[in-house]
Coordinates of C-alpha atoms and ligand atoms in Angstrom, one line a residue:
M2 CA 91.8 95.3 120.3
K3 CA 90.1 98.5 119.0
K4 CA 89.1 101.7 120.5
N5 CA 87.6 105.0 119.3
K6 CA 89.6 108.1 119.9
Q7 CA 89.2 111.7 118.9
I8 CA 92.5 113.3 118.1
Q9 CA 93.4 116.8 117.0
E10 CA 97.1 116.5 116.4
W11 CA 97.3 113.1 114.8
A12 CA 99.9 110.6 113.5
A13 CA 99.2 107.6 111.3
I14 CA 101.4 105.3 113.4
W15 CA 103.2 105.3 116.8
R16 CA 104.4 102.9 119.4
E17 CA 104.2 102.4 123.1
G18 CA 106.5 99.7 124.3
R19 CA 106.2 96.8 122.0
T20 CA 102.7 97.7 120.9
I21 CA 102.1 99.6 117.6
F22 CA 99.2 101.9 117.3
I23 CA 97.7 102.9 113.9
I24 CA 94.8 104.8 112.5
D25 CA 92.7 102.2 110.7
Q26 CA 92.6 103.8 107.3
T27 CA 89.9 101.5 106.0
K28 CA 87.5 103.3 108.3
L29 CA 88.2 106.8 107.2
P30 CA 86.7 109.3 106.5
F31 CA 83.7 108.1 108.4
N32 CA 85.2 106.7 111.7
L33 CA 88.5 107.5 113.4
E34 CA 89.5 104.2 114.9
I35 CA 92.8 103.3 116.5
V36 CA 94.0 99.7 116.2
E37 CA 96.6 98.1 118.5
L38 CA 99.1 95.7 116.9
R39 CA 100.7 93.5 119.6
S40 CA 102.7 91.0 117.5
Y41 CA 104.7 90.9 114.3
I42 CA 101.9 88.8 112.7
E43 CA 99.3 91.4 113.6
T44 CA 101.4 94.2 112.2
A45 CA 102.3 92.3 109.0
N46 CA 98.6 91.5 108.5
A47 CA 97.6 95.1 109.0
I48 CA 99.9 96.0 106.1
R49 CA 98.6 93.2 103.9
D50 CA 95.0 94.1 104.7
M51 CA 95.7 97.8 104.1
L52 CA 94.6 99.0 107.5
L53 CA 97.6 101.2 106.9
R54 CA 99.0 102.1 103.5
G55 CA 101.3 104.5 101.7
A56 CA 105.0 103.7 101.2
G57 CA 106.3 105.6 104.2
T58 CA 103.8 104.2 106.7
I59 CA 104.1 100.7 105.3
G60 CA 107.9 101.1 105.8
V61 CA 107.6 102.2 109.4
A62 CA 105.1 99.5 110.2
A63 CA 107.4 96.9 108.6
G64 CA 110.3 98.1 110.7
Y65 CA 108.2 97.8 113.9
A66 CA 107.0 94.3 112.8
M67 CA 110.6 93.3 112.4
A68 CA 111.3 94.7 115.9
Q69 CA 108.3 92.8 117.3
A70 CA 109.8 89.6 115.8
F71 CA 113.1 90.3 117.5
A72 CA 111.1 90.5 120.8
E73 CA 109.3 87.3 120.1
Y74 CA 112.1 85.1 118.7
S75 CA 115.8 84.5 119.2
T76 CA 117.0 82.1 116.5
I77 CA 118.1 83.4 113.1
K78 CA 115.9 80.8 111.5
E79 CA 112.7 82.1 113.2
L80 CA 113.8 85.7 112.5
E81 CA 114.4 85.1 108.8
K82 CA 110.9 83.3 108.6
A83 CA 109.3 86.4 110.2
K84 CA 111.2 88.7 107.9
L85 CA 109.9 86.8 104.8
Y86 CA 106.4 86.9 106.2
I87 CA 106.5 90.7 106.7
E88 CA 108.0 91.2 103.2
S89 CA 105.3 89.1 101.6
S90 CA 102.6 91.6 102.9
R91 CA 102.8 94.1 99.9
P92 CA 105.4 93.9 97.1
T93 CA 105.7 97.4 95.5
A94 CA 106.7 99.9 98.3
Q95 CA 110.5 99.9 98.5
N96 CA 110.3 101.5 102.0
L97 CA 109.0 98.1 103.3
F98 CA 112.2 96.3 102.2
Y99 CA 114.4 99.2 103.2
A100 CA 113.0 99.0 106.8
T101 CA 113.0 95.2 107.3
N102 CA 116.6 95.0 106.0
R103 CA 117.8 97.9 108.1
V104 CA 116.2 96.7 111.3
Y105 CA 117.4 93.2 110.7
E106 CA 121.0 94.1 109.9
E107 CA 121.3 96.6 112.7
A108 CA 119.8 94.4 115.4
R109 CA 120.9 90.9 114.7
N110 CA 124.4 91.3 116.1
A111 CA 123.5 93.7 118.8
E112 CA 123.9 92.8 122.5
N113 CA 120.2 93.7 123.3
S114 CA 118.8 92.9 119.9
D115 CA 115.1 93.7 120.5
K116 CA 115.9 97.0 122.2
K117 CA 118.2 97.9 119.2
A118 CA 115.5 96.7 116.7
F119 CA 112.8 99.0 118.2
E120 CA 115.3 102.0 118.4
T121 CA 116.2 101.5 114.7
A122 CA 112.5 101.4 113.7
D123 CA 111.9 104.6 115.7
Q124 CA 114.8 106.1 113.9
I125 CA 113.2 105.3 110.5
L126 CA 110.0 107.0 111.6
H127 CA 111.9 110.1 112.8
E128 CA 113.9 110.3 109.6
D129 CA 110.7 110.1 107.6
E130 CA 109.3 113.0 109.6
K131 CA 112.4 115.1 109.1
H132 CA 112.7 114.3 105.4
S133 CA 109.0 115.1 104.9
R134 CA 109.5 118.5 106.3
I135 CA 112.6 119.2 104.1
M136 CA 110.7 118.0 101.0
G137 CA 107.8 120.2 102.0
E138 CA 110.0 123.3 102.2
L139 CA 111.7 122.5 98.9
G140 CA 108.4 121.8 97.0
A141 CA 106.6 124.8 98.4
E142 CA 109.2 127.0 96.7
L143 CA 107.6 125.8 93.4
V144 CA 104.1 126.8 94.5
K145 CA 103.1 130.4 93.7
D146 CA 100.3 132.3 95.4
G147 CA 97.0 131.3 93.6
F148 CA 98.3 127.9 92.3
R149 CA 95.9 125.1 91.6
I150 CA 97.6 121.7 92.4
L151 CA 96.7 118.2 91.2
T152 CA 97.5 115.2 93.3
H153 CA 96.8 111.5 92.9
C154 CA 96.1 108.8 95.5
N155 CA 97.1 109.7 99.1
A156 CA 100.6 110.9 99.7
G157 CA 99.9 112.9 102.9
K158 CA 100.4 112.4 106.6
L159 CA 98.6 109.1 106.5
A160 CA 101.1 107.8 103.9
I161 CA 104.4 109.1 105.4
Q162 CA 105.2 110.6 108.8
G163 CA 105.6 114.4 109.1
W164 CA 103.6 116.2 106.4
G165 CA 103.6 113.3 103.9
S166 CA 105.4 113.4 100.5
A167 CA 103.3 114.8 97.7
L168 CA 101.1 116.8 100.2
A169 CA 104.2 118.2 102.1
P170 CA 104.6 121.2 99.7
V171 CA 100.8 121.7 100.0
Y172 CA 100.9 121.8 103.8
V173 CA 103.9 124.1 103.7
A174 CA 102.5 126.5 101.1
H175 CA 99.2 126.7 103.0
K176 CA 101.1 127.4 106.3
Q177 CA 103.0 130.2 104.4
G178 CA 99.7 131.8 103.7
K179 CA 99.6 131.2 100.0
N180 CA 96.2 131.0 98.5
I181 CA 96.1 127.5 97.0
F182 CA 93.5 125.0 95.7
V183 CA 94.0 121.2 95.5
Y184 CA 92.3 118.8 93.0
A185 CA 92.3 115.4 94.6
D186 CA 91.9 112.5 92.1
E187 CA 89.4 110.1 93.6
T188 CA 91.8 107.2 92.8
R189 CA 89.7 104.2 91.9
P190 CA 89.4 101.5 92.9
R191 CA 90.3 102.0 96.6
L192 CA 89.5 105.7 96.6
Q193 CA 92.5 106.9 98.6
G194 CA 92.1 110.4 97.1
A195 CA 88.3 110.7 97.7
Q196 CA 88.5 109.2 101.2
L197 CA 92.0 109.9 102.6
T198 CA 93.4 113.0 100.8
A199 CA 90.2 114.8 101.0
W200 CA 89.9 114.0 104.8
E201 CA 93.4 115.2 105.4
L202 CA 92.9 118.5 103.4
H203 CA 89.6 119.1 105.2
Q204 CA 91.3 118.6 108.6
A205 CA 93.9 121.1 107.6
G206 CA 91.4 123.6 106.3
I207 CA 93.0 123.6 102.7
P208 CA 90.6 124.4 99.9
H209 CA 90.1 121.4 97.7
A210 CA 87.7 119.4 95.6
I211 CA 87.6 115.7 94.7
I212 CA 87.6 115.0 90.9
A213 CA 86.9 111.8 89.0
D214 CA 90.1 110.1 87.9
N215 CA 89.3 110.8 84.3
A216 CA 88.7 114.5 84.8
A217 CA 92.3 115.7 85.1
G218 CA 92.8 116.2 81.3
Y219 CA 89.7 118.3 81.2
Y220 CA 91.0 120.7 83.8
M221 CA 94.5 120.8 82.4
L222 CA 93.1 121.7 79.0
Q223 CA 91.2 124.6 80.6
K224 CA 94.5 125.8 82.2
K225 CA 93.1 125.2 85.7
I226 CA 96.0 123.1 87.0
D227 CA 99.3 124.8 87.6
I228 CA 101.4 121.9 89.0
V229 CA 101.1 118.2 89.8
F230 CA 102.6 116.6 93.0
V231 CA 102.5 112.8 93.4
G232 CA 104.4 110.4 95.7
A233 CA 106.2 107.2 94.8
D234 CA 106.3 103.6 96.0
R235 CA 109.5 102.7 94.2
I236 CA 112.0 104.7 92.1
A237 CA 114.4 103.0 89.7
R238 CA 118.0 104.1 88.9
S239 CA 116.7 105.5 85.6
G240 CA 114.3 107.9 87.3
D241 CA 111.3 105.9 86.3
V242 CA 108.7 106.0 89.1
G243 CA 106.3 103.3 90.4
N244 CA 103.3 104.9 92.0
K245 CA 99.5 104.4 92.3
I246 CA 97.8 103.2 89.1
G247 CA 96.8 106.2 87.1
T248 CA 99.9 108.2 87.8
Y249 CA 101.4 107.5 84.4
E250 CA 98.4 108.9 82.5
K251 CA 98.4 112.1 84.7
A252 CA 102.1 112.5 83.8
V253 CA 101.5 112.1 80.0
L254 CA 98.6 114.6 80.2
A255 CA 100.7 117.0 82.1
K256 CA 103.5 116.9 79.5
E257 CA 101.0 117.3 76.7
N258 CA 99.5 120.4 78.5
G259 CA 102.8 121.9 79.6
V260 CA 102.0 121.4 83.3
P261 CA 105.1 120.7 85.6
F262 CA 104.9 117.2 87.1
Y263 CA 106.9 116.6 90.3
V264 CA 107.4 113.3 92.3
V265 CA 108.1 113.8 96.0
A266 CA 109.7 110.9 97.8
P267 CA 112.5 110.3 100.4
C268 CA 115.7 108.5 99.2
S269 CA 114.5 105.4 101.1
T270 CA 112.0 105.0 98.2
I271 CA 114.8 104.6 95.6
D272 CA 115.7 101.1 94.7
F273 CA 119.2 101.3 93.4
S274 CA 119.1 97.6 92.4
C275 CA 116.2 98.4 89.9
T276 CA 117.8 99.5 86.6
C277 CA 114.6 100.8 85.1
G278 CA 110.9 100.9 85.5
A279 CA 110.4 97.4 84.0
D280 CA 112.2 96.0 87.1
I281 CA 109.6 97.5 89.5
P282 CA 107.3 94.7 90.9
I283 CA 103.7 95.7 90.5
E284 CA 101.1 94.4 93.0
V285 CA 98.0 93.0 91.4
R286 CA 95.0 93.0 93.6
S287 CA 91.6 91.3 93.7
P288 CA 89.1 91.9 90.8
D289 CA 86.5 92.5 93.6
E290 CA 88.0 95.9 94.3
I291 CA 86.9 96.9 90.7
K292 CA 83.6 95.1 90.7
K293 CA 82.3 95.9 94.2
T294 CA 81.8 98.9 96.4
G295 CA 81.9 97.4 100.0
N296 CA 79.8 94.3 99.5
M297 CA 77.7 95.7 96.7
L298 CA 78.3 94.6 93.2
I299 CA 78.6 97.6 90.8
A300 CA 79.7 95.7 87.6
N301 CA 78.5 92.8 85.5
P302 CA 79.0 89.8 87.8
E303 CA 80.0 87.4 85.0
S304 CA 82.8 89.7 83.7
D305 CA 86.4 89.4 84.8
A306 CA 88.2 92.5 86.0
F307 CA 92.0 93.4 86.0
N308 CA 93.4 95.3 89.0
P309 CA 97.0 96.4 88.9
A310 CA 97.5 98.6 92.0
F311 CA 100.5 100.6 90.6
D312 CA 101.9 101.8 87.3
V313 CA 105.3 103.1 86.2
T314 CA 105.8 106.6 84.9
P315 CA 108.9 106.9 82.6
A316 CA 111.4 109.5 83.6
R317 CA 110.9 111.5 80.4
Y318 CA 107.4 112.6 81.8
I319 CA 108.8 113.8 85.1
T320 CA 109.9 117.4 85.6
G321 CA 111.7 116.7 88.8
I322 CA 112.0 114.4 91.8
I323 CA 112.0 116.1 95.2
T324 CA 113.9 114.2 97.9
E325 CA 115.3 115.3 101.2
K326 CA 118.6 116.0 99.3
G327 CA 117.2 118.5 96.8
I328 CA 115.2 118.7 93.5
H329 CA 116.7 116.4 91.0
K330 CA 116.3 115.7 87.3
P331 CA 115.0 112.1 87.1
E332 CA 118.0 110.9 85.1
D333 CA 120.3 112.1 87.9
I334 CA 118.6 110.0 90.6
H335 CA 121.2 107.3 90.4
T336 CA 123.9 109.7 91.6
L337 CA 122.3 109.7 95.1
Q338 CA 123.5 106.2 95.8
Ligands
MRU1 O1 98.1 101.2 97.7 P1 98.6 102.4 98.5 O2 97.4 103.2 99.1 O3 99.5 102.0 99.6 O4 99.4 103.3 97.5 C1 99.9 104.5 97.9 C2 100.5 105.3 96.9 O5 100.6 104.9 95.7 C3 101.2 106.6 97.3 O6 101.2 107.5 96.3 C4 102.7 106.3 97.6 O7 102.8 105.3 98.6 C5 103.5 107.5 98.0 S1 103.0 108.2 99.6 C6 104.4 107.9 100.6

């Protein structure tokens, strides 16, 4: 069921009883539509179909989907089947697996398991909010008055509760009254930067412009970018970072041009079982996302297209990783376990 709603203070995801409410991110920036998800299948399918996206929001939704499964089923066999279904929705965001495992482990032996499952999922959401605010405060200390900031994809309030991850320092610096400007990479092929980051920054009144994905080097060479903030979908023990396709090339350009490059992500995004970036699973999506805009073909119909949704930035290109526990050298990230 869908309804239109105008909201000033907004969140990407929340729950009322056993129903999960989300902003349908596929409709932004043109329409603000709220979707109700009433079963674990509906919630898992919303993750798969990217009605919601961004590692943090995916994690919270997955936690709620697991809780809905506890409300729907009672046998371990049924719950494990539901867990696998939720986990098959998107492969890269570590927060998804963090949330399903945590809700499952904490609820399965509880006396009132579905109540415990929803409480645990709520807790994940509230921890994300808290961690986002801490990361925002830490990151904002790196932002000087007059800074021009580059970000890639959408790592804002739509992607993780609170103030987002990469956008958290931006929100805080703006609230502190610093004069800042944000370059938002458009982020082909799904345009999370042009559609979602730009929408968020506009809502917050933060000066910004959308740039083509291949324009960042041009601006760096002109000394028009002072710092880069990106989010992460999965961080390996080595400090290598999986994030939206195109992040790697921004990091290499930043190093070449002497621009500090920071990754902002909560500890729930670190996968301590991943030794290095090569272990991070990369989602490959439909060639249609490259070849079409909506239903309109924009490429030679007979050609194939390759569409990896994420890439891995080696630790050596990353100046620092900001978590709720501090600002770390990438090679030290394994010490957080
Ligand atoms: O495919 P998406 O839109 O889910 O990808 C999102 C990103 O790559 C974000 O940068 C990442 O999730 C970090 S934001 C918490």
